[in-house]
PDB file of C-alpha atoms and ligand atoms in Angstrom:
ATOM      1  CA  MET X  17       0.000   0.000   0.000  1.00 83.00           C
ATOM      2  CA  ASP X  18       1.216   3.512  -0.746  1.00 88.00           C
ATOM      3  CA  ASP X  19       0.951   6.382   1.756  1.00 89.00           C
ATOM      4  CA  ALA X  20      -2.375   7.600   0.358  1.00 91.00           C
ATOM      5  CA  ALA X  21      -3.896   4.125   0.766  1.00 92.00           C
ATOM      6  CA  ILE X  22      -2.538   3.842   4.315  1.00 94.00           C
ATOM      7  CA  ASN X  23      -4.012   7.233   5.200  1.00 96.00           C
ATOM      8  CA  GLY X  24      -7.293   6.175   3.600  1.00 97.00           C
ATOM      9  CA  ILE X  25      -7.578   2.955   5.583  1.00 97.00           C
ATOM     10  CA  LYS X  26      -6.639   4.736   8.825  1.00 98.00           C
ATOM     11  CA  ASP X  27      -9.317   7.331   8.215  1.00 98.00           C
ATOM     12  CA  VAL X  28     -11.965   4.692   7.483  1.00 98.00           C
ATOM     13  CA  GLY X  29     -10.875   2.689  10.534  1.00 98.00           C
ATOM     14  CA  SER X  30     -11.185   5.635  12.857  1.00 98.00           C
ATOM     15  CA  ILE X  31     -14.666   6.689  11.665  1.00 98.00           C
ATOM     16  CA  SER X  32     -15.801   3.031  11.851  1.00 98.00           C
ATOM     17  CA  TYR X  33     -14.813   2.910  15.503  1.00 98.00           C
ATOM     18  CA  LYS X  34     -16.569   6.217  16.223  1.00 98.00           C
ATOM     19  CA  ALA X  35     -19.766   4.941  14.617  1.00 98.00           C
ATOM     20  CA  LEU X  36     -19.553   1.582  16.422  1.00 98.00           C
ATOM     21  CA  ASN X  37     -19.136   3.309  19.779  1.00 98.00           C
ATOM     22  CA  MET X  38     -22.416   5.174  19.308  1.00 98.00           C
ATOM     23  CA  ALA X  39     -24.068   1.808  19.950  1.00 98.00           C
ATOM     24  CA  ARG X  40     -22.788   1.815  23.543  1.00 97.00           C
ATOM     25  CA  SER X  41     -25.414   4.347  24.618  1.00 98.00           C
ATOM     26  CA  LEU X  42     -28.130   3.360  22.101  1.00 98.00           C
ATOM     27  CA  VAL X  43     -28.371  -0.406  22.633  1.00 98.00           C
ATOM     28  CA  LYS X  44     -30.573  -0.782  25.712  1.00 98.00           C
ATOM     29  CA  PRO X  45     -33.732  -2.659  26.730  1.00 98.00           C
ATOM     30  CA  GLY X  46     -36.784  -1.211  24.957  1.00 98.00           C
ATOM     31  CA  ALA X  47     -34.804   0.497  22.175  1.00 98.00           C
ATOM     32  CA  LYS X  48     -35.701  -0.524  18.616  1.00 98.00           C
ATOM     33  CA  LEU X  49     -32.995  -2.253  16.560  1.00 98.00           C
ATOM     34  CA  ILE X  50     -33.963  -0.273  13.473  1.00 98.00           C
ATOM     35  CA  ASP X  51     -33.441   3.049  15.261  1.00 98.00           C
ATOM     36  CA  VAL X  52     -29.894   2.035  16.203  1.00 98.00           C
ATOM     37  CA  ALA X  53     -29.193   0.903  12.632  1.00 98.00           C
ATOM     38  CA  GLU X  54     -30.516   4.119  11.103  1.00 98.00           C
ATOM     39  CA  LYS X  55     -28.559   6.259  13.594  1.00 98.00           C
ATOM     40  CA  LEU X  56     -25.186   4.601  12.955  1.00 98.00           C
ATOM     41  CA  GLU X  57     -25.603   4.219   9.197  1.00 98.00           C
ATOM     42  CA  GLY X  58     -26.943   7.782   8.966  1.00 98.00           C
ATOM     43  CA  TYR X  59     -23.950   9.082  10.892  1.00 98.00           C
ATOM     44  CA  LEU X  60     -21.521   7.602   8.355  1.00 98.00           C
ATOM     45  CA  ARG X  61     -23.498   9.033   5.435  1.00 98.00           C
ATOM     46  CA  GLU X  62     -23.616  12.503   7.050  1.00 98.00           C
ATOM     47  CA  GLN X  63     -19.847  12.346   7.455  1.00 98.00           C
ATOM     48  CA  GLY X  64     -19.414  11.542   3.754  1.00 98.00           C
ATOM     49  CA  TYR X  65     -18.803   7.789   4.040  1.00 98.00           C
ATOM     50  CA  GLY X  66     -20.625   4.715   2.867  1.00 98.00           C
ATOM     51  CA  CYS X  67     -21.172   1.520   4.860  1.00 98.00           C
ATOM     52  CA  ALA X  68     -18.800  -1.403   4.323  1.00 98.00           C
ATOM     53  CA  PHE X  69     -21.927  -3.500   5.124  1.00 98.00           C
ATOM     54  CA  PRO X  70     -25.264  -2.841   6.878  1.00 98.00           C
ATOM     55  CA  LEU X  71     -25.089  -2.546  10.663  1.00 98.00           C
ATOM     56  CA  ASN X  72     -25.193  -6.066  12.107  1.00 98.00           C
ATOM     57  CA  LEU X  73     -27.142  -6.460  15.373  1.00 98.00           C
ATOM     58  CA  SER X  74     -27.118 -10.152  16.202  1.00 98.00           C
ATOM     59  CA  ILE X  75     -28.691 -11.298  19.450  1.00 98.00           C
ATOM     60  CA  ASN X  76     -27.954 -14.264  21.781  1.00 98.00           C
ATOM     61  CA  SER X  77     -27.396 -17.404  19.651  1.00 98.00           C
ATOM     62  CA  GLU X  78     -27.391 -15.341  16.456  1.00 98.00           C
ATOM     63  CA  ALA X  79     -23.684 -14.935  15.718  1.00 98.00           C
ATOM     64  CA  ALA X  80     -23.709 -12.554  12.753  1.00 98.00           C
ATOM     65  CA  HIS X  81     -25.529 -11.063   9.765  1.00 98.00           C
ATOM     66  CA  TYR X  82     -28.794  -9.908  11.286  1.00 98.00           C
ATOM     67  CA  THR X  83     -29.718  -6.421  10.190  1.00 98.00           C
ATOM     68  CA  PRO X  84     -33.180  -4.922  10.751  1.00 98.00           C
ATOM     69  CA  THR X  85     -35.860  -5.579   8.135  1.00 97.00           C
ATOM     70  CA  LEU X  86     -37.886  -2.842   6.443  1.00 96.00           C
ATOM     71  CA  GLY X  87     -40.280  -1.637   9.155  1.00 95.00           C
ATOM     72  CA  ASP X  88     -38.617  -3.837  11.791  1.00 97.00           C
ATOM     73  CA  THR X  89     -40.442  -3.619  15.146  1.00 98.00           C
ATOM     74  CA  LYS X  90     -37.965  -5.719  17.155  1.00 98.00           C
ATOM     75  CA  GLU X  91     -36.712  -4.224  20.443  1.00 98.00           C
ATOM     76  CA  PHE X  92     -33.763  -5.122  22.646  1.00 98.00           C
ATOM     77  CA  SER X  93     -34.745  -6.945  25.819  1.00 98.00           C
ATOM     78  CA  GLU X  94     -33.179  -7.338  29.258  1.00 98.00           C
ATOM     79  CA  GLN X  95     -32.119 -10.870  28.306  1.00 97.00           C
ATOM     80  CA  ASP X  96     -30.061  -9.910  25.277  1.00 98.00           C
ATOM     81  CA  VAL X  97     -26.411 -10.423  24.432  1.00 98.00           C
ATOM     82  CA  VAL X  98     -25.956  -8.123  21.434  1.00 98.00           C
ATOM     83  CA  LYS X  99     -23.153  -8.317  18.865  1.00 98.00           C
ATOM     84  CA  VAL X 100     -22.713  -4.961  17.146  1.00 98.00           C
ATOM     85  CA  ASP X 101     -20.582  -5.246  13.990  1.00 98.00           C
ATOM     86  CA  PHE X 102     -20.019  -2.308  11.653  1.00 98.00           C
ATOM     87  CA  GLY X 103     -17.652  -0.511   9.296  1.00 98.00           C
ATOM     88  CA  ALA X 104     -17.329   2.486   7.018  1.00 98.00           C
ATOM     89  CA  ALA X 105     -16.381   2.541   3.335  1.00 98.00           C
ATOM     90  CA  LYS X 106     -14.687   5.189   1.249  1.00 97.00           C
ATOM     91  CA  ASP X 107     -12.977   4.818  -2.138  1.00 96.00           C
ATOM     92  CA  GLY X 108     -12.909   1.045  -1.686  1.00 96.00           C
ATOM     93  CA  MET X 109     -11.275   1.250   1.744  1.00 97.00           C
ATOM     94  CA  LEU X 110     -13.298  -0.735   4.281  1.00 98.00           C
ATOM     95  CA  GLY X 111     -13.593  -0.675   8.064  1.00 98.00           C
ATOM     96  CA  ASP X 112     -14.661  -3.678  10.155  1.00 98.00           C
ATOM     97  CA  CYS X 113     -15.016  -3.753  13.948  1.00 98.00           C
ATOM     98  CA  ALA X 114     -17.348  -5.233  16.520  1.00 98.00           C
ATOM     99  CA  PHE X 115     -18.092  -5.620  20.193  1.00 98.00           C
ATOM    100  CA  THR X 116     -20.670  -7.343  22.340  1.00 98.00           C
ATOM    101  CA  ILE X 117     -23.025  -5.628  24.786  1.00 98.00           C
ATOM    102  CA  ASP X 118     -24.461  -7.817  27.533  1.00 98.00           C
ATOM    103  CA  LEU X 119     -27.849  -6.385  28.543  1.00 98.00           C
ATOM    104  CA  SER X 120     -28.636  -9.460  30.666  1.00 98.00           C
ATOM    105  CA  GLY X 121     -25.860  -8.962  33.214  1.00 98.00           C
ATOM    106  CA  GLU X 122     -25.318 -12.743  33.077  1.00 98.00           C
ATOM    107  CA  TYR X 123     -22.756 -13.074  30.309  1.00 98.00           C
ATOM    108  CA  GLY X 124     -20.069 -10.620  31.361  1.00 98.00           C
ATOM    109  CA  LYS X 125     -17.486 -13.396  31.552  1.00 98.00           C
ATOM    110  CA  LEU X 126     -18.350 -14.594  28.036  1.00 98.00           C
ATOM    111  CA  VAL X 127     -17.920 -11.074  26.657  1.00 98.00           C
ATOM    112  CA  GLU X 128     -14.682 -10.656  28.588  1.00 98.00           C
ATOM    113  CA  SER X 129     -13.403 -13.915  27.053  1.00 98.00           C
ATOM    114  CA  THR X 130     -13.585 -12.559  23.484  1.00 98.00           C
ATOM    115  CA  ASP X 131     -12.249  -9.131  24.500  1.00 98.00           C
ATOM    116  CA  LEU X 132      -9.215 -10.755  26.147  1.00 98.00           C
ATOM    117  CA  ALA X 133      -8.843 -13.291  23.325  1.00 98.00           C
ATOM    118  CA  LEU X 134      -8.676 -10.387  20.883  1.00 98.00           C
ATOM    119  CA  GLU X 135      -5.975  -8.700  22.991  1.00 98.00           C
ATOM    120  CA  ALA X 136      -3.988 -11.940  23.167  1.00 98.00           C
ATOM    121  CA  ALA X 137      -4.325 -12.408  19.400  1.00 98.00           C
ATOM    122  CA  ILE X 138      -3.222  -8.847  18.690  1.00 98.00           C
ATOM    123  CA  SER X 139      -0.123  -9.344  20.859  1.00 98.00           C
ATOM    124  CA  LYS X 140       0.928 -12.187  18.491  1.00 98.00           C
ATOM    125  CA  VAL X 141       0.597 -10.131  15.313  1.00 98.00           C
ATOM    126  CA  ARG X 142       3.787  -9.278  13.394  1.00 98.00           C
ATOM    127  CA  ALA X 143       5.056  -9.900   9.887  1.00 98.00           C
ATOM    128  CA  GLY X 144       5.900 -13.604   9.662  1.00 98.00           C
ATOM    129  CA  ALA X 145       3.486 -14.795  12.381  1.00 98.00           C
ATOM    130  CA  GLU X 146       1.612 -17.962  11.401  1.00 98.00           C
ATOM    131  CA  VAL X 147      -2.170 -17.684  11.506  1.00 98.00           C
ATOM    132  CA  ARG X 148      -2.330 -20.901  13.575  1.00 98.00           C
ATOM    133  CA  GLU X 149      -0.416 -19.127  16.401  1.00 98.00           C
ATOM    134  CA  ILE X 150      -3.044 -16.422  16.501  1.00 98.00           C
ATOM    135  CA  GLY X 151      -5.812 -19.008  16.513  1.00 98.00           C
ATOM    136  CA  ARG X 152      -4.125 -20.887  19.332  1.00 98.00           C
ATOM    137  CA  ALA X 153      -3.904 -17.711  21.456  1.00 98.00           C
ATOM    138  CA  ILE X 154      -7.614 -17.043  20.892  1.00 98.00           C
ATOM    139  CA  ALA X 155      -8.707 -20.589  21.769  1.00 98.00           C
ATOM    140  CA  GLU X 156      -6.538 -20.638  24.899  1.00 98.00           C
ATOM    141  CA  VAL X 157      -8.086 -17.507  26.361  1.00 98.00           C
ATOM    142  CA  ILE X 158     -11.654 -18.516  25.492  1.00 98.00           C
ATOM    143  CA  GLY X 159     -11.087 -22.044  26.826  1.00 98.00           C
ATOM    144  CA  SER X 160      -9.544 -20.763  30.069  1.00 98.00           C
ATOM    145  CA  HIS X 161     -12.797 -18.862  30.722  1.00 98.00           C
ATOM    146  CA  GLY X 162     -14.787 -22.094  30.310  1.00 98.00           C
ATOM    147  CA  PHE X 163     -16.168 -21.314  26.836  1.00 98.00           C
ATOM    148  CA  LYS X 164     -15.722 -22.612  23.279  1.00 98.00           C
ATOM    149  CA  PRO X 165     -14.340 -20.744  20.274  1.00 98.00           C
ATOM    150  CA  ILE X 166     -16.513 -20.844  17.161  1.00 98.00           C
ATOM    151  CA  ARG X 167     -14.430 -22.837  14.730  1.00 98.00           C
ATOM    152  CA  ASN X 168     -16.051 -21.939  11.423  1.00 98.00           C
ATOM    153  CA  LEU X 169     -15.828 -18.170  11.901  1.00 98.00           C
ATOM    154  CA  GLY X 170     -12.644 -16.150  11.941  1.00 97.00           C
ATOM    155  CA  GLY X 171     -10.660 -13.118  10.955  1.00 98.00           C
ATOM    156  CA  HIS X 172      -9.670 -12.196   7.441  1.00 98.00           C
ATOM    157  CA  GLY X 173      -7.618  -9.963   5.180  1.00 97.00           C
ATOM    158  CA  VAL X 174      -9.216  -6.687   4.108  1.00 97.00           C
ATOM    159  CA  GLY X 175      -8.584  -5.566   0.532  1.00 93.00           C
ATOM    160  CA  LYS X 176      -9.890  -2.773  -1.661  1.00 92.00           C
ATOM    161  CA  HIS X 177     -13.645  -3.396  -2.093  1.00 91.00           C
ATOM    162  CA  ASP X 178     -13.012  -6.844  -0.623  1.00 85.00           C
ATOM    163  CA  LEU X 179     -13.962  -7.457   3.004  1.00 87.00           C
ATOM    164  CA  HIS X 180     -12.775 -11.062   3.053  1.00 86.00           C
ATOM    165  CA  ALA X 181      -9.477 -10.980   1.173  1.00 84.00           C
ATOM    166  CA  GLU X 182      -6.588 -13.440   0.894  1.00 82.00           C
ATOM    167  CA  ILE X 183      -6.126 -14.770   4.370  1.00 95.00           C
ATOM    168  CA  PHE X 184      -8.269 -16.565   6.979  1.00 97.00           C
ATOM    169  CA  ILE X 185      -7.390 -16.171  10.662  1.00 98.00           C
ATOM    170  CA  PRO X 186      -8.848 -19.058  12.655  1.00 98.00           C
ATOM    171  CA  ASN X 187     -10.250 -18.903  16.191  1.00 98.00           C
ATOM    172  CA  PHE X 188      -8.272 -22.048  17.129  1.00 98.00           C
ATOM    173  CA  ASP X 189      -5.052 -23.748  16.006  1.00 98.00           C
ATOM    174  CA  ASN X 190      -6.164 -25.215  12.690  1.00 98.00           C
ATOM    175  CA  GLY X 191      -2.618 -26.105  11.626  1.00 98.00           C
ATOM    176  CA  ASP X 192      -2.495 -23.399   8.948  1.00 98.00           C
ATOM    177  CA  THR X 193       1.088 -22.116   8.673  1.00 98.00           C
ATOM    178  CA  THR X 194       0.210 -19.210   6.351  1.00 98.00           C
ATOM    179  CA  THR X 195       2.102 -16.147   7.570  1.00 98.00           C
ATOM    180  CA  LEU X 196       1.059 -12.516   7.959  1.00 98.00           C
ATOM    181  CA  GLN X 197       2.798 -10.007   5.696  1.00 96.00           C
ATOM    182  CA  GLU X 198       4.059  -6.536   6.529  1.00 97.00           C
ATOM    183  CA  GLY X 199       1.605  -3.938   5.205  1.00 95.00           C
ATOM    184  CA  GLN X 200      -1.333  -6.356   5.187  1.00 96.00           C
ATOM    185  CA  VAL X 201      -4.667  -5.098   6.551  1.00 97.00           C
ATOM    186  CA  ILE X 202      -6.480  -7.749   8.579  1.00 98.00           C
ATOM    187  CA  ALA X 203      -9.450  -8.051  10.909  1.00 98.00           C
ATOM    188  CA  ILE X 204      -9.242 -10.409  13.878  1.00 98.00           C
ATOM    189  CA  GLU X 205     -12.556 -11.513  15.349  1.00 98.00           C
ATOM    190  CA  PRO X 206     -12.740 -14.077  18.128  1.00 98.00           C
ATOM    191  CA  PHE X 207     -16.196 -15.594  18.608  1.00 98.00           C
ATOM    192  CA  ALA X 208     -16.991 -17.615  21.724  1.00 98.00           C
ATOM    193  CA  THR X 209     -20.014 -19.597  22.793  1.00 98.00           C
ATOM    194  CA  THR X 210     -21.263 -21.015  26.078  1.00 98.00           C
ATOM    195  CA  SER X 211     -20.434 -24.606  27.069  1.00 97.00           C
ATOM    196  CA  ASN X 212     -23.834 -25.861  25.838  1.00 98.00           C
ATOM    197  CA  GLY X 213     -22.991 -24.510  22.368  1.00 98.00           C
ATOM    198  CA  LYS X 214     -21.403 -26.590  19.617  1.00 98.00           C
ATOM    199  CA  GLY X 215     -18.702 -24.095  18.649  1.00 98.00           C
ATOM    200  CA  VAL X 216     -20.033 -24.000  15.096  1.00 98.00           C
ATOM    201  CA  VAL X 217     -22.479 -21.704  13.297  1.00 98.00           C
ATOM    202  CA  ASN X 218     -24.992 -22.681  10.633  1.00 98.00           C
ATOM    203  CA  ASP X 219     -26.772 -20.644   7.976  1.00 98.00           C
ATOM    204  CA  SER X 220     -30.336 -19.767   8.993  1.00 98.00           C
ATOM    205  CA  ASP X 221     -33.223 -18.980   6.688  1.00 96.00           C
ATOM    206  CA  THR X 222     -33.204 -15.284   7.620  1.00 96.00           C
ATOM    207  CA  PHE X 223     -31.828 -13.106   4.820  1.00 96.00           C
ATOM    208  CA  GLU X 224     -31.606  -9.327   5.105  1.00 97.00           C
ATOM    209  CA  ILE X 225     -28.130  -8.665   3.688  1.00 98.00           C
ATOM    210  CA  TYR X 226     -27.362  -9.092   0.000  1.00 98.00           C
ATOM    211  CA  GLY X 227     -24.622  -8.285  -2.500  1.00 98.00           C
ATOM    212  CA  PHE X 228     -24.808  -7.239  -6.146  1.00 98.00           C
ATOM    213  CA  ILE X 229     -23.469  -9.797  -8.656  1.00 98.00           C
ATOM    214  CA  GLU X 230     -24.396  -8.529 -12.118  1.00 97.00           C
ATOM    215  CA  ALA X 231     -26.937  -6.585 -14.125  1.00 96.00           C
ATOM    216  CA  MET X 232     -29.230  -8.769 -16.234  1.00 97.00           C
ATOM    217  CA  PRO X 233     -32.696  -8.665 -17.788  1.00 96.00           C
ATOM    218  CA  VAL X 234     -35.386  -9.560 -15.239  1.00 97.00           C
ATOM    219  CA  ARG X 235     -39.109  -9.990 -15.731  1.00 94.00           C
ATOM    220  CA  SER X 236     -40.958  -7.626 -13.389  1.00 97.00           C
ATOM    221  CA  GLN X 237     -40.764  -3.851 -13.453  1.00 97.00           C
ATOM    222  CA  ASN X 238     -40.185  -3.847  -9.660  1.00 98.00           C
ATOM    223  CA  ALA X 239     -37.176  -6.141  -9.945  1.00 98.00           C
ATOM    224  CA  ARG X 240     -35.775  -4.037 -12.798  1.00 98.00           C
ATOM    225  CA  SER X 241     -36.068  -0.832 -10.735  1.00 98.00           C
ATOM    226  CA  VAL X 242     -34.495  -2.400  -7.650  1.00 98.00           C
ATOM    227  CA  LEU X 243     -31.632  -3.875  -9.677  1.00 98.00           C
ATOM    228  CA  ALA X 244     -30.924  -0.502 -11.318  1.00 98.00           C
ATOM    229  CA  GLU X 245     -30.744   1.121  -7.873  1.00 98.00           C
ATOM    230  CA  ILE X 246     -28.441  -1.592  -6.498  1.00 98.00           C
ATOM    231  CA  ALA X 247     -26.133  -1.430  -9.541  1.00 98.00           C
ATOM    232  CA  THR X 248     -25.849   2.347  -9.122  1.00 98.00           C
ATOM    233  CA  LYS X 249     -25.660   2.760  -5.351  1.00 97.00           C
ATOM    234  CA  TYR X 250     -24.355  -0.553  -3.995  1.00 97.00           C
ATOM    235  CA  PRO X 251     -22.282  -2.152  -6.776  1.00 97.00           C
ATOM    236  CA  SER X 252     -19.446  -3.278  -4.474  1.00 97.00           C
ATOM    237  CA  GLU X 253     -20.400  -3.486  -0.814  1.00 97.00           C
ATOM    238  CA  PRO X 254     -23.294  -5.503   0.687  1.00 98.00           C
ATOM    239  CA  PHE X 255     -26.633  -3.749   1.222  1.00 98.00           C
ATOM    240  CA  ALA X 256     -29.742  -4.156   3.408  1.00 98.00           C
ATOM    241  CA  VAL X 257     -33.187  -4.694   1.890  1.00 98.00           C
ATOM    242  CA  ARG X 258     -34.525  -1.723   3.906  1.00 98.00           C
ATOM    243  CA  TRP X 259     -32.076   0.588   2.082  1.00 98.00           C
ATOM    244  CA  LEU X 260     -34.209   0.102  -1.054  1.00 98.00           C
ATOM    245  CA  SER X 261     -37.541   1.325   0.336  1.00 97.00           C
ATOM    246  CA  ASN X 262     -37.126   4.558  -1.653  1.00 97.00           C
ATOM    247  CA  VAL X 263     -37.570   2.454  -4.831  1.00 98.00           C
ATOM    248  CA  ILE X 264     -40.450   0.267  -3.609  1.00 97.00           C
ATOM    249  CA  PRO X 265     -42.110   1.479  -0.397  1.00 93.00           C
ATOM    250  CA  SER X 266     -44.365  -1.586  -0.104  1.00 96.00           C
ATOM    251  CA  LYS X 267     -42.706  -4.237   2.029  1.00 96.00           C
ATOM    252  CA  PHE X 268     -44.375  -7.072   0.131  1.00 97.00           C
ATOM    253  CA  GLY X 269     -43.418  -5.647  -3.263  1.00 97.00           C
ATOM    254  CA  LEU X 270     -39.826  -4.971  -2.256  1.00 98.00           C
ATOM    255  CA  TYR X 271     -39.194  -8.424  -0.785  1.00 98.00           C
ATOM    256  CA  ALA X 272     -40.799 -10.048  -3.858  1.00 98.00           C
ATOM    257  CA  ALA X 273     -38.436  -8.082  -6.126  1.00 98.00           C
ATOM    258  CA  ILE X 274     -35.450  -9.131  -3.989  1.00 98.00           C
ATOM    259  CA  ARG X 275     -36.527 -12.794  -4.248  1.00 98.00           C
ATOM    260  CA  GLU X 276     -36.803 -12.504  -8.015  1.00 98.00           C
ATOM    261  CA  LEU X 277     -33.287 -11.013  -8.264  1.00 98.00           C
ATOM    262  CA  LEU X 278     -31.873 -13.720  -5.995  1.00 98.00           C
ATOM    263  CA  VAL X 279     -33.410 -16.530  -8.051  1.00 97.00           C
ATOM    264  CA  ALA X 280     -32.145 -14.897 -11.272  1.00 98.00           C
ATOM    265  CA  GLY X 281     -28.607 -14.763  -9.851  1.00 98.00           C
ATOM    266  CA  ALA X 282     -28.329 -10.954 -10.056  1.00 98.00           C
ATOM    267  CA  ILE X 283     -27.683 -10.760  -6.294  1.00 98.00           C
ATOM    268  CA  GLU X 284     -26.372 -13.094  -3.598  1.00 98.00           C
ATOM    269  CA  SER X 285     -27.532 -13.414   0.005  1.00 98.00           C
ATOM    270  CA  TYR X 286     -25.639 -13.448   3.300  1.00 97.00           C
ATOM    271  CA  PRO X 287     -27.808 -15.534   5.601  1.00 98.00           C
ATOM    272  CA  MET X 288     -27.930 -14.849   9.316  1.00 98.00           C
ATOM    273  CA  LEU X 289     -25.546 -17.251  11.112  1.00 98.00           C
ATOM    274  CA  VAL X 290     -26.769 -19.057  14.220  1.00 98.00           C
ATOM    275  CA  GLU X 291     -24.927 -21.146  16.815  1.00 98.00           C
ATOM    276  CA  ALA X 292     -25.594 -24.772  15.903  1.00 98.00           C
ATOM    277  CA  ALA X 293     -26.672 -25.910  19.390  1.00 98.00           C
ATOM    278  CA  GLY X 294     -28.220 -22.611  20.479  1.00 98.00           C
ATOM    279  CA  GLY X 295     -25.273 -21.429  22.603  1.00 98.00           C
ATOM    280  CA  ILE X 296     -25.046 -17.744  23.478  1.00 98.00           C
ATOM    281  CA  VAL X 297     -22.396 -16.018  21.337  1.00 98.00           C
ATOM    282  CA  SER X 298     -19.947 -13.170  21.999  1.00 98.00           C
ATOM    283  CA  GLN X 299     -17.730 -11.471  19.397  1.00 98.00           C
ATOM    284  CA  SER X 300     -14.928  -8.877  19.583  1.00 98.00           C
ATOM    285  CA  GLU X 301     -13.291  -7.499  16.442  1.00 98.00           C
ATOM    286  CA  LYS X 302     -10.652  -4.982  15.461  1.00 98.00           C
ATOM    287  CA  GLU X 303      -9.036  -4.153  12.141  1.00 98.00           C
ATOM    288  CA  LEU X 304      -5.295  -3.633  12.046  1.00 98.00           C
ATOM    289  CA  LEU X 305      -2.278  -3.035   9.867  1.00 98.00           C
ATOM    290  CA  VAL X 306       0.486  -5.633  10.149  1.00 98.00           C
ATOM    291  CA  THR X 307       3.904  -4.062  10.712  1.00 97.00           C
ATOM    292  CA  LYS X 308       7.359  -5.635  10.817  1.00 97.00           C
ATOM    293  CA  ASP X 309       7.373  -6.275  14.577  1.00 98.00           C
ATOM    294  CA  ALA X 310       3.743  -5.866  15.650  1.00 97.00           C
ATOM    295  CA  CYS X 311       0.690  -4.043  14.307  1.00 98.00           C
ATOM    296  CA  GLU X 312      -1.169  -0.790  14.339  1.00 98.00           C
ATOM    297  CA  ILE X 313      -4.845  -0.815  15.361  1.00 98.00           C
ATOM    298  CA  LEU X 314      -6.939   0.917  12.688  1.00 98.00           C
ATOM    299  CA  THR X 315     -10.377   0.803  14.341  1.00 98.00           C
ATOM    300  CA  LYS X 316      -9.556   2.976  17.340  1.00 97.00           C
TER     301      LYS X 316
HETATM  302 MN1   MN K  15     -17.172  -7.535  11.355  1.00 55.46          MN
HETATM  303 MN1   MN K  16     -14.780  -9.187   9.956  1.00 55.46          MN
END
């Protein structure tokens, strides 16, 4: 990366963290998920940024990829463990960071396990470090708290317009000796689940986040209008269905158009991910720049 790219990714990282932190005061029992999503996403747009992906608000055994529906009425409750995952986008530079808010008061130790696992992982980062070492550090901390790492989720490289680039950083020692490179941008994201969990997530049949694949002829006028909007406004980064209500205000009509585009192969879906045995899930994530001897945190 040249200096301009490094400055760009630092800028996006810092605004991502600012936006994420707004959730600290907004996520509380009785608050509506959609209000939090509109606040944080609106903040980035006001500041002249796009979203690297819709705000993810995943609760309890939902691990990732829930974003409010159009007209969502869901509220946070006093039993909720809420993963907030968000990032800004500008000129192809993408932010990605997350934390977990325990509204129940019962899962503080679970949340602490991913926060400390992330710190332990970050302390291992340097050019030449093997990704298995980072995974081992994560699993050790989570295990020492009495919880399980989620084995089929992990960190990743972050490229231009590419949130999951090049490298996979496991949440346990998976034997992968791939090494980190100086100048690489990565996100590390430990996920832990309670001892009744399986340590694995599955796709659910909830879909609110999609990505554009390609423009193509489609049958209905509604689908054509929605596809034109997606191709213009969200050609690279994932989008939420509710972001398209300006094109089709009717919920039924909009979701029907989305289904038609999905079946045609014009868009792809990112299903909500759920812990396989219903364990409660915590996540902590930071994006960083790998340096020769350590790293620089970008989402701070
Ligand atoms: Mn994330
Ligand atoms: Mn990530």
